[in-house]
GROMACS .gro file of C-alpha atoms in nm:
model
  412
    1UNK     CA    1   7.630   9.883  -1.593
    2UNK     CA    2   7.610   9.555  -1.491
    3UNK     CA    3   7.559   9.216  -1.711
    4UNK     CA    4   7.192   9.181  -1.606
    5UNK     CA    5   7.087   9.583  -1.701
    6UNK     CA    6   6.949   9.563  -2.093
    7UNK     CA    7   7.031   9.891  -2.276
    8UNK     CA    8   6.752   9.952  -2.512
    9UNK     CA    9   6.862  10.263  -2.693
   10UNK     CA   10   7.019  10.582  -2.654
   11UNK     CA   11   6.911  10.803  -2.425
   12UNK     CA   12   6.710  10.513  -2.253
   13UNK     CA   13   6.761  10.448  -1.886
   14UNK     CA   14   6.897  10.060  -1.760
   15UNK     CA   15   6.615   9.851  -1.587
   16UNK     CA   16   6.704   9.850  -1.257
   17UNK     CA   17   6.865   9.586  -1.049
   18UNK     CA   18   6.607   9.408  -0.847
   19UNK     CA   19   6.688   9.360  -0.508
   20UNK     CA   20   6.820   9.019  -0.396
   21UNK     CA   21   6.538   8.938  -0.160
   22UNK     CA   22   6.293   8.945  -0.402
   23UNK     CA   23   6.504   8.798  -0.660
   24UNK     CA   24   6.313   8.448  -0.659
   25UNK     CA   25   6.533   8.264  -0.890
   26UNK     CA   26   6.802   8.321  -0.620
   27UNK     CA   27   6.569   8.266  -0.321
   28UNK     CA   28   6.447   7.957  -0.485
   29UNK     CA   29   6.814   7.746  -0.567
   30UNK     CA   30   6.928   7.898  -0.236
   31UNK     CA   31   6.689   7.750  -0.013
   32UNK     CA   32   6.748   7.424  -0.236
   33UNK     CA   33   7.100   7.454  -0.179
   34UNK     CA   34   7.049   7.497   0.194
   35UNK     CA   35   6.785   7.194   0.240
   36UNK     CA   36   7.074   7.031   0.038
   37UNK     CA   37   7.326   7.086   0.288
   38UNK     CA   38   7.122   7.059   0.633
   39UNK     CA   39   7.018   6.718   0.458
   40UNK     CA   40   7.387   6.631   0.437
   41UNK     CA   41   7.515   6.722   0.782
   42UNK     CA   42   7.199   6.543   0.922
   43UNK     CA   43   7.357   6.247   0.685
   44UNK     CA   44   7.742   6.287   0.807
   45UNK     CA   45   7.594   6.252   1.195
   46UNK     CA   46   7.279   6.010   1.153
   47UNK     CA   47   7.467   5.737   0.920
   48UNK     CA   48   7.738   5.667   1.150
   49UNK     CA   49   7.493   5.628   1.468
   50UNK     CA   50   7.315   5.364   1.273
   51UNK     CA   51   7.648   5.198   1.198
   52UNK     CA   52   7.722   5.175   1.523
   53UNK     CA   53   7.370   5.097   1.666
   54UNK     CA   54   7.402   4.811   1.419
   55UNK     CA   55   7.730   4.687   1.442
   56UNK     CA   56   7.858   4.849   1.752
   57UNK     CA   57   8.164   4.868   1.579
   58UNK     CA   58   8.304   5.240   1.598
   59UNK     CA   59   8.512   5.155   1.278
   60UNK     CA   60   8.230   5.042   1.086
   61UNK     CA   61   8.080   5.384   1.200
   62UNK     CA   62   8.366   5.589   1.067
   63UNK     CA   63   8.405   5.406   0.737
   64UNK     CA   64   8.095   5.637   0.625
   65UNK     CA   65   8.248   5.880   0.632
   66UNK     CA   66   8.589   5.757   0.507
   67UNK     CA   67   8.447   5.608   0.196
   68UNK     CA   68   8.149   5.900   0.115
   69UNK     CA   69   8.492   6.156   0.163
   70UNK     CA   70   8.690   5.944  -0.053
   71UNK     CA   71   8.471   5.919  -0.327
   72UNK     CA   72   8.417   6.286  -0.331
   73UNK     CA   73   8.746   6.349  -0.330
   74UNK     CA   74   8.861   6.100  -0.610
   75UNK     CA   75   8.585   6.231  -0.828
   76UNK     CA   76   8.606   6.650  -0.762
   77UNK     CA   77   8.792   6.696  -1.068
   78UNK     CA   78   8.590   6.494  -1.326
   79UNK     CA   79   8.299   6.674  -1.162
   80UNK     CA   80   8.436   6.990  -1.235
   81UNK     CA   81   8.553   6.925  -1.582
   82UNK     CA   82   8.177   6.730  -1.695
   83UNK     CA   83   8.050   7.095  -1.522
   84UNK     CA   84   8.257   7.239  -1.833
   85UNK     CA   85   8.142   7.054  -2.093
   86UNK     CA   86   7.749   6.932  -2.036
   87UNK     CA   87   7.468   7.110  -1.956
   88UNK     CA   88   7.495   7.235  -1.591
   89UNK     CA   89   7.158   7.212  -1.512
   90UNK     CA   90   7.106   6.859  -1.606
   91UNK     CA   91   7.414   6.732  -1.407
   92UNK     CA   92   7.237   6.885  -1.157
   93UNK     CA   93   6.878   6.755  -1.180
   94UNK     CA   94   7.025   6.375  -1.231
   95UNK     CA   95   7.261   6.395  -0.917
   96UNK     CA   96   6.978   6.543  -0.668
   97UNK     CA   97   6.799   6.255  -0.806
   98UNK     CA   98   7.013   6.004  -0.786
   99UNK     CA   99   7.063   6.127  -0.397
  100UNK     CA  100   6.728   6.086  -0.357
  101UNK     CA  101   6.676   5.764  -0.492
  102UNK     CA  102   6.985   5.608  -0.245
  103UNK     CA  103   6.892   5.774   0.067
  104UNK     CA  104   6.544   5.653   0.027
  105UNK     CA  105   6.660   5.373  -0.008
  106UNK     CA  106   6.765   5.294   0.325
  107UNK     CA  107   6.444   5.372   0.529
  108UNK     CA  108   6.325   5.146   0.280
  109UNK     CA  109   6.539   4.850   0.410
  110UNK     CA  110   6.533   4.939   0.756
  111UNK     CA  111   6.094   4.871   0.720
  112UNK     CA  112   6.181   4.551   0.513
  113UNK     CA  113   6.419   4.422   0.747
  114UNK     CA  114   6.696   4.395   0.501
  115UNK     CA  115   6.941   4.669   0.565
  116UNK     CA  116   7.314   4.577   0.586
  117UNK     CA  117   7.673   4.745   0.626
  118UNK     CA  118   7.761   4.682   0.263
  119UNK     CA  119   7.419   4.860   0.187
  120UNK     CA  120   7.498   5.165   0.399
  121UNK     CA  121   7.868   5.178   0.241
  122UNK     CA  122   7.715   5.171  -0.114
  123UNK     CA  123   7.478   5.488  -0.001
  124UNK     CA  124   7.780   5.607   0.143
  125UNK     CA  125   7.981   5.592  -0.196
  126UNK     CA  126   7.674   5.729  -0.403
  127UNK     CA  127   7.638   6.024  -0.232
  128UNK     CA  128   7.992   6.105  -0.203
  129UNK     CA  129   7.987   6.096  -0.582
  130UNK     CA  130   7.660   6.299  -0.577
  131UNK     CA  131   7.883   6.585  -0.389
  132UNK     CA  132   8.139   6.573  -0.683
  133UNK     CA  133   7.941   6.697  -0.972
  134UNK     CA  134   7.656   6.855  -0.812
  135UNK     CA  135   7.856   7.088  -0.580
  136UNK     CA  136   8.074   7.245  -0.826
  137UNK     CA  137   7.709   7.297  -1.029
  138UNK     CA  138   7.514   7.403  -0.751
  139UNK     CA  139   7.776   7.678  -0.670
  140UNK     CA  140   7.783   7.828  -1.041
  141UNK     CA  141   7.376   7.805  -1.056
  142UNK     CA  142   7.299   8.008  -0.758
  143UNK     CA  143   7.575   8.248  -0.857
  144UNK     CA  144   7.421   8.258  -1.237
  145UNK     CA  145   7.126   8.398  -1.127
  146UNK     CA  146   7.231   8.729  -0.920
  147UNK     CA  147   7.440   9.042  -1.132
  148UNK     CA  148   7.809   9.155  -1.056
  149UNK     CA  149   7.707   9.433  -0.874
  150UNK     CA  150   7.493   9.197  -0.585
  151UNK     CA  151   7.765   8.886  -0.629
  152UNK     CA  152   7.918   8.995  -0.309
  153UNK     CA  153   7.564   9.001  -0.120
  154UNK     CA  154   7.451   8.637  -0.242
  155UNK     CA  155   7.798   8.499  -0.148
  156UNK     CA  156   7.761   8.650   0.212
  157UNK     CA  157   7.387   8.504   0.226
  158UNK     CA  158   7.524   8.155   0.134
  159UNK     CA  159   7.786   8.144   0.419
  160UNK     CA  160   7.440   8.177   0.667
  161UNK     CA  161   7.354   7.857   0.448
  162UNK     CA  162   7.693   7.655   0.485
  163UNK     CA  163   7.729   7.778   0.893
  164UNK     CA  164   7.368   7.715   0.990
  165UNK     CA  165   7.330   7.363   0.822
  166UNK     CA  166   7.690   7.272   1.037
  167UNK     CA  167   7.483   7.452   1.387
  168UNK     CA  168   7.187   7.319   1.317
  169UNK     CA  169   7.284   6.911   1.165
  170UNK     CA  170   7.412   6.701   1.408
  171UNK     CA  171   7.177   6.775   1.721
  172UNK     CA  172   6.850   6.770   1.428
  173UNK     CA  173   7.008   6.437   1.351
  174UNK     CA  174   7.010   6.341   1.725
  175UNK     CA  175   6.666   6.453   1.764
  176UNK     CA  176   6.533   6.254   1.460
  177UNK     CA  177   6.715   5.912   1.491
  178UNK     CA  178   6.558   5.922   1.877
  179UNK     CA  179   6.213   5.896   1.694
  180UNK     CA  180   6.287   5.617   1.464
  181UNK     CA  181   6.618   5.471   1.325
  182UNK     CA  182   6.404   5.558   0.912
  183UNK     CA  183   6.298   5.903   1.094
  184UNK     CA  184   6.659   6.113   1.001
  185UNK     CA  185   6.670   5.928   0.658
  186UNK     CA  186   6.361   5.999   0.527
  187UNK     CA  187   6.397   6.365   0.640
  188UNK     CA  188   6.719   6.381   0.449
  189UNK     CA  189   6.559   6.229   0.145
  190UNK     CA  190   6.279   6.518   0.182
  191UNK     CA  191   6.536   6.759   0.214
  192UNK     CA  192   6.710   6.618  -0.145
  193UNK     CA  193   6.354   6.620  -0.308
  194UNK     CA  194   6.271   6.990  -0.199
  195UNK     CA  195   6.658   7.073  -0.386
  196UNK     CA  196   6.580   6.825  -0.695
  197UNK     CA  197   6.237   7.032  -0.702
  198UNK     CA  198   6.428   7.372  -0.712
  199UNK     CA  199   6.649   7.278  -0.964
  200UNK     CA  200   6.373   7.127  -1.175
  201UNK     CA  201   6.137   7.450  -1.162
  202UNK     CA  202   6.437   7.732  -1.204
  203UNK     CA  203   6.572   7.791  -1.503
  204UNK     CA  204   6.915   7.941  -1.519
  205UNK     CA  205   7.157   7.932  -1.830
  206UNK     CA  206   7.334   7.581  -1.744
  207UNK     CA  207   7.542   7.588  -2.107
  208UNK     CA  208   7.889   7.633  -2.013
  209UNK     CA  209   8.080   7.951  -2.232
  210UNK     CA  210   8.342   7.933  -2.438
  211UNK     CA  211   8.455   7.720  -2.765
  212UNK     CA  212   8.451   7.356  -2.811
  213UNK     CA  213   8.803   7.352  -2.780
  214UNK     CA  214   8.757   7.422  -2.413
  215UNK     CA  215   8.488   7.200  -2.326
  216UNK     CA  216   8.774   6.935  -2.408
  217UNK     CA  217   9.042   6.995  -2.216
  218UNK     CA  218   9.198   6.781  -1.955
  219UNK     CA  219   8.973   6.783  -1.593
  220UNK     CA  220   9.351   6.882  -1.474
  221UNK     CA  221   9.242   7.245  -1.588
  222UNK     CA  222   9.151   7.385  -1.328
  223UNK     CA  223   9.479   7.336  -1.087
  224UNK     CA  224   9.697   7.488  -1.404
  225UNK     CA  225   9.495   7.783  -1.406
  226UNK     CA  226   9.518   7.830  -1.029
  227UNK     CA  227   9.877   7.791  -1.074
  228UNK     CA  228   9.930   8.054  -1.335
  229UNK     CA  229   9.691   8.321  -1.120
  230UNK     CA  230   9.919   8.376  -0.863
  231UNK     CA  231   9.679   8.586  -0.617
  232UNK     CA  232   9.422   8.295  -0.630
  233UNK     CA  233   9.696   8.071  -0.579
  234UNK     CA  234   9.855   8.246  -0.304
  235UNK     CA  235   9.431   8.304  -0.114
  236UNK     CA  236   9.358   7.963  -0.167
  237UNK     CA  237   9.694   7.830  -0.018
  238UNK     CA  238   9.642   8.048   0.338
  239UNK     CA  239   9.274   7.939   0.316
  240UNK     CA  240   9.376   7.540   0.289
  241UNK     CA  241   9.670   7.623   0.553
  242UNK     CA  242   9.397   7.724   0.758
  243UNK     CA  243   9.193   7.401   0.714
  244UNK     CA  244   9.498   7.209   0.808
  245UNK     CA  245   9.566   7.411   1.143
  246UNK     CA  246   9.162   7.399   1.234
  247UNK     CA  247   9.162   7.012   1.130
  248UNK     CA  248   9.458   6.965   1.330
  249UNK     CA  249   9.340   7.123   1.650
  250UNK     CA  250   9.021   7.008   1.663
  251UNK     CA  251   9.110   6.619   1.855
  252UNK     CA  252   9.367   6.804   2.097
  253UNK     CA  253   9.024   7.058   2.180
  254UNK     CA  254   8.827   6.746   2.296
  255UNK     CA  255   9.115   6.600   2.453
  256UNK     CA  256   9.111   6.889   2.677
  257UNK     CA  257   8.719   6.894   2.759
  258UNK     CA  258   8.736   6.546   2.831
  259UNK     CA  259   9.024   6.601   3.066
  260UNK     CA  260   8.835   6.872   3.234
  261UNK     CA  261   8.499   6.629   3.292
  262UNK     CA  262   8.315   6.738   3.013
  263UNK     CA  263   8.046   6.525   2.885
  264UNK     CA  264   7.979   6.418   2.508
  265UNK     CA  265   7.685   6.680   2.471
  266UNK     CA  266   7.858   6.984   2.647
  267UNK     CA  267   8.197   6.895   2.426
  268UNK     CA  268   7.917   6.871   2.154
  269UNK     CA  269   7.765   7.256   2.243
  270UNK     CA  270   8.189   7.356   2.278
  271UNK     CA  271   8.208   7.232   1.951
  272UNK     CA  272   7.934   7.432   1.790
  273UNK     CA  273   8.129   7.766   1.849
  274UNK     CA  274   8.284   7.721   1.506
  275UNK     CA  275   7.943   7.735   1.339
  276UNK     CA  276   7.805   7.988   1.542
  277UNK     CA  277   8.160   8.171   1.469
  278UNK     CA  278   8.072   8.139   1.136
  279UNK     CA  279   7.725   8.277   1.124
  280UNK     CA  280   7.833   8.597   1.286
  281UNK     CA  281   8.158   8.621   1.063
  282UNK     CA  282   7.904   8.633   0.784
  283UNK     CA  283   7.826   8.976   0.892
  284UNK     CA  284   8.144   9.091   0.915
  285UNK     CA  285   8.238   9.000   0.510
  286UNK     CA  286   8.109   9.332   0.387
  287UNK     CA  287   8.310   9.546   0.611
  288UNK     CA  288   8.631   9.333   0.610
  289UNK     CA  289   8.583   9.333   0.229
  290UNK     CA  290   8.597   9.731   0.260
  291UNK     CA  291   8.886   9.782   0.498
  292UNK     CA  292   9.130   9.526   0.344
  293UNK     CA  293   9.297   9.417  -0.018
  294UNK     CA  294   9.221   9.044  -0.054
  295UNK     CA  295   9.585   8.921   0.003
  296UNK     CA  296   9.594   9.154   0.365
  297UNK     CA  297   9.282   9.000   0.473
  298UNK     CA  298   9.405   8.651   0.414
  299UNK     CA  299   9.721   8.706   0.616
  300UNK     CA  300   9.492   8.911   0.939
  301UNK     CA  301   9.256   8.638   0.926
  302UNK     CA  302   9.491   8.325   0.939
  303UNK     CA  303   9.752   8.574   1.173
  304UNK     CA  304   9.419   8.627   1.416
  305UNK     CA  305   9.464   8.227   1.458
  306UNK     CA  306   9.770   8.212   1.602
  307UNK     CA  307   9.714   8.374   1.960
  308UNK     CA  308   9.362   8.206   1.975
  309UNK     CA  309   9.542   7.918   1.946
  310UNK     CA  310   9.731   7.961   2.230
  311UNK     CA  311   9.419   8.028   2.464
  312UNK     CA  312   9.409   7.721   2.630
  313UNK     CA  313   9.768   7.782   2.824
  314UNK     CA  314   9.547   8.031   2.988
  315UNK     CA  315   9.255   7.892   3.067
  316UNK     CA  316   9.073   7.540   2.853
  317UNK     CA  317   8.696   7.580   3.052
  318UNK     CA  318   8.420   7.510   2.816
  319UNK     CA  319   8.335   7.834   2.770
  320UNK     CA  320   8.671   7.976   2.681
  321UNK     CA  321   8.703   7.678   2.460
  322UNK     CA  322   8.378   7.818   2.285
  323UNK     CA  323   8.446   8.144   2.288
  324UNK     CA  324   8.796   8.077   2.072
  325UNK     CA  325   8.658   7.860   1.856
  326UNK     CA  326   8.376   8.190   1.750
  327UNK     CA  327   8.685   8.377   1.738
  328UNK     CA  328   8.902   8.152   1.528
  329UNK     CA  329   8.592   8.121   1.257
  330UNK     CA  330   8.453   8.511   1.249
  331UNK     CA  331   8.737   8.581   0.972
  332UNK     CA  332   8.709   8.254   0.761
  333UNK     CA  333   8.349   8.356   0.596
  334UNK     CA  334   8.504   8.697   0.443
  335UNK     CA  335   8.805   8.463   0.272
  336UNK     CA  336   8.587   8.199   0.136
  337UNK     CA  337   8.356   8.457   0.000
  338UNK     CA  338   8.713   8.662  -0.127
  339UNK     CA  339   8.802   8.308  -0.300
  340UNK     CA  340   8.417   8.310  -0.479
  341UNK     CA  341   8.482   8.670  -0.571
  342UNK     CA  342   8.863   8.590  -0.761
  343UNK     CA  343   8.736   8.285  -0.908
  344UNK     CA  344   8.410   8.474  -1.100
  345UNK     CA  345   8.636   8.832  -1.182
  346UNK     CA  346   8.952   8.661  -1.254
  347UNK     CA  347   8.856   8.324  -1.452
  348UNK     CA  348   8.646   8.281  -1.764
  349UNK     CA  349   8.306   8.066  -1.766
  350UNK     CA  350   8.439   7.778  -1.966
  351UNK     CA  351   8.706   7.646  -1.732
  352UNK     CA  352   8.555   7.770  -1.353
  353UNK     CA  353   8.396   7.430  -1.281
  354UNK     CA  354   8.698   7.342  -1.323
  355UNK     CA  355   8.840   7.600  -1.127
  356UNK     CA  356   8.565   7.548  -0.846
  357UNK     CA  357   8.606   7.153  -0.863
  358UNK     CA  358   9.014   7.223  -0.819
  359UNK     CA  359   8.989   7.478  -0.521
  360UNK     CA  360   8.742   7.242  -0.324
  361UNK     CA  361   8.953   6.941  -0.383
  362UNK     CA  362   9.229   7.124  -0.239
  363UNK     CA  363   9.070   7.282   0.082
  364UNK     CA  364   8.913   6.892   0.121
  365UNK     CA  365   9.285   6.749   0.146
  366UNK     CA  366   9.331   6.967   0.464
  367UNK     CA  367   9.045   6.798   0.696
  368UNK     CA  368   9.166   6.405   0.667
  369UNK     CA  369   9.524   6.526   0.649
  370UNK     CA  370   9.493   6.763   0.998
  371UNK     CA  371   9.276   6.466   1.161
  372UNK     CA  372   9.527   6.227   1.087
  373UNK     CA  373   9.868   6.492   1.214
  374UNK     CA  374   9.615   6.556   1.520
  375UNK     CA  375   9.611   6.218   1.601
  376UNK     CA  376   9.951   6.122   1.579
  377UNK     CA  377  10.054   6.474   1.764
  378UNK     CA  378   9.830   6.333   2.111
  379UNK     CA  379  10.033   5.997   2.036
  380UNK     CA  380  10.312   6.216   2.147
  381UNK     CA  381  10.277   6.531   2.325
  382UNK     CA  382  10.003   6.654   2.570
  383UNK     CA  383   9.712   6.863   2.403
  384UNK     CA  384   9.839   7.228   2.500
  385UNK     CA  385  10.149   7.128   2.343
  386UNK     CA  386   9.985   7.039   2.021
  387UNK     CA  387   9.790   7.334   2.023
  388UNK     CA  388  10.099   7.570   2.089
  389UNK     CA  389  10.291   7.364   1.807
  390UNK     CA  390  10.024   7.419   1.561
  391UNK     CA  391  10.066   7.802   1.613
  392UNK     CA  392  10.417   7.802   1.580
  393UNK     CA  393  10.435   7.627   1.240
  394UNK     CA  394  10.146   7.832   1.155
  395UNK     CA  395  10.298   8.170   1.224
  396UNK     CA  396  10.631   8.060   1.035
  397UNK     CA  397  10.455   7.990   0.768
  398UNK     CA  398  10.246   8.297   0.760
  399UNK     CA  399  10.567   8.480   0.803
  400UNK     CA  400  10.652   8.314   0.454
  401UNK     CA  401  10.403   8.397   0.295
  402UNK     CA  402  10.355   8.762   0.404
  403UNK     CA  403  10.711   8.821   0.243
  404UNK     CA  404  10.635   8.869  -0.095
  405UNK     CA  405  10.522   9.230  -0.184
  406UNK     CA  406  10.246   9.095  -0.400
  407UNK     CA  407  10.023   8.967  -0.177
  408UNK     CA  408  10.076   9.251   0.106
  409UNK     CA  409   9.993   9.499  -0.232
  410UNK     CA  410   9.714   9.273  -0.377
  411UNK     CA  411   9.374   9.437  -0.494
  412UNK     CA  412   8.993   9.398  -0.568
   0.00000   0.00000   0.00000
């Protein structure tokens, strides 16, 4: 019987489960959830364009995205710890808000004539801090509202919503700033008022469980319970080593286009293979989910990168270039979705914002970090050579990992 099913007597039969698509409490903070993140990646492109339009400064441009990540980053953990000890719901309603308020802001100056860097840096910060405590939230609302039994289902349908926000984003941001440098922001804003609305109009149970003792623990929490489960530990450690390794290669990959002639858009479509990777992997997280323990499907997956890796020795055309890069992300929807599973069946209510907050911080470390080792890397060696590196130190460290019994022998 799952949590949802009421038992109103002996001898009575369960309600029955209704079935997700016509679950609208679901439907509802899903779709908000996915106008939230299409709004974003139409953010993470159209910001930096407008940077650069203004200042024509390609630093300016990437300090966007510098200070929005930072921000984010230096505030995950108090996000997930205020997730543990307010109302959910609220933190959620005041940060989609608070969004919208700063991204209208900007179309607002652009009409006035009074829109400057420090401006767009401020919006920049905001939002980042917006990501902090409404992400953790947003991932234990939409997952409030679904039973056990169809946890697996909802967590496959939000991968489409994660994957097709990163396809669709940058080229909708393209399109829109080509109609007016206010179009893509006000769009975005639209997109954080249809999410604000959603959370507004569904009610879910936003009190966190647990004691007051809980609700006033340290925001450090959540990476101590991590530690002390050693499967999650051990999952989310081969799904940030992955991170790393994508982050890494992903400068040396349009090194390589751009040695072969390729323009901006085509390295742009080459690109895109990830997310389109993605949104077929998200069919394949039932099945895998079948066939294979959690800890063997986190060592297949991240083993499955290490000959892609070395594609390009063999040939580094655009479409081979796309055609790894679908490859290298079919696998990675099934292990976030394994990492969503652990964290609901393995950790209690009061501390997984925490938890949640912890886990994304860590996978977040990866993308800066395997920018950054990409860059120095081309300083260095040629781009095959980086990419051949990459799965070397990769497979050793898979090899590690894989040599403990307990992850090999893990179960659901």
């Amino acid at each position: 019987m799952t949590a949802l099913q009421v038992e109103r007597g002996a001898g009575t039969e369960p309600e029955p489960v209704v079935p997700l698509r016509r679950n609208w409490r679901f439907q509802a903070l899903w779709s908000g959830a996915a106008a939230s993140m299409l709004g974003t990646m139409v953010a993470d492109t159209a910001y930096p364009l407008l940077l650069l339009a203004m200042t024509g400064s390609p630093t300016l441009a990437g300090a966007f995205g510098a200070v929005q990540f930072t921000v984010s980053l230096l505030l995950g953990l108090h996000g997930g710890a205020l997730a543990d000890r307010r109302d959910r719901r609220v933190i959620l309603i005041v940060s989609d808000a608070v969004r919208v308020l700063a991204t209208l802001s900007v179309p607002a100056a652009l009409w006035l004539g009074r829109l400057t860097v420090p401006h767009v840096l401020l919006v920049a910060a905001v939002l980042g801090a917006t990501v902090a405590y409404a992400g953790p939230v947003r991932m234990l609302a939409v997952r409030s509202v679904v039973p056990p039994s169809q946890l697996r289902q909802a967590l496959t349908q939000d991968e489409v919503r994660v994957n097709g926000a990163s396809l669709l984003g940058p080229p909708l941001a393209g399109l829109l700033l080509g109609l007016g440098r206010a179009v893509p922001f006000v769009a975005t804003a639209l997109s954080s008022l249809y999410a604000l609305a959603t959370a507004c109009l569904v009610r879910f149970d936003g009190r966190p469980g647990g004691a007051g003792g809980e609700k006033s623990g340290s925001m450090l929490d959540g990476l101590r319970e991590l530690g002390r489960n050693r499967l999650m530990c051990s999952v989310l450690g081969v799904i940030a080593l992955i991170n790393l390794a994508g982050s890494t290669t992903l400068l040396p990959v349009m090194v390589l286009l751009r040695d072969n002639g390729v323009s901006t858009t085509g390295t742009g479509l080459v690109l895109a293979g990830e997310a389109v990777g993605g949104l077929l992997g998200a069919l394949l997280v039932r099945p895998l989910h079948r066939w294979f323990g959690p800890g063997v499907l986190a060592l297949l997956v991240s083993g499955a990168m290490v000959p892609v890796l070395l594609v390009p020795y063999v040939s580094a055309s655009p479409v081979v270039l796309f055609a790894a890069l679908v490859l290298l992300a079919l696998g990675v929807p099934a292990l976030r979705v394994m990492l969503d599973l652990l964290v609901f069946q393995r950790v209690a209510d009061e501390v997984r914002g925490r938890v949640i907050a912890a886990s994304m911080t860590v996978l977040m470390l990866g993308v800066p970090l395997g920018m950054f080792l990409g860059g120095v890397l081309l300083d260095h060696f040629a781009a095959r050579t980086v990419l051949g590196g990459v799965a070397a130190v990769l497979a050793v460290a898979l090899l590690g990992m894989a040599a403990p019994r307990r992850l090999r022998t893990a179960g659901w």
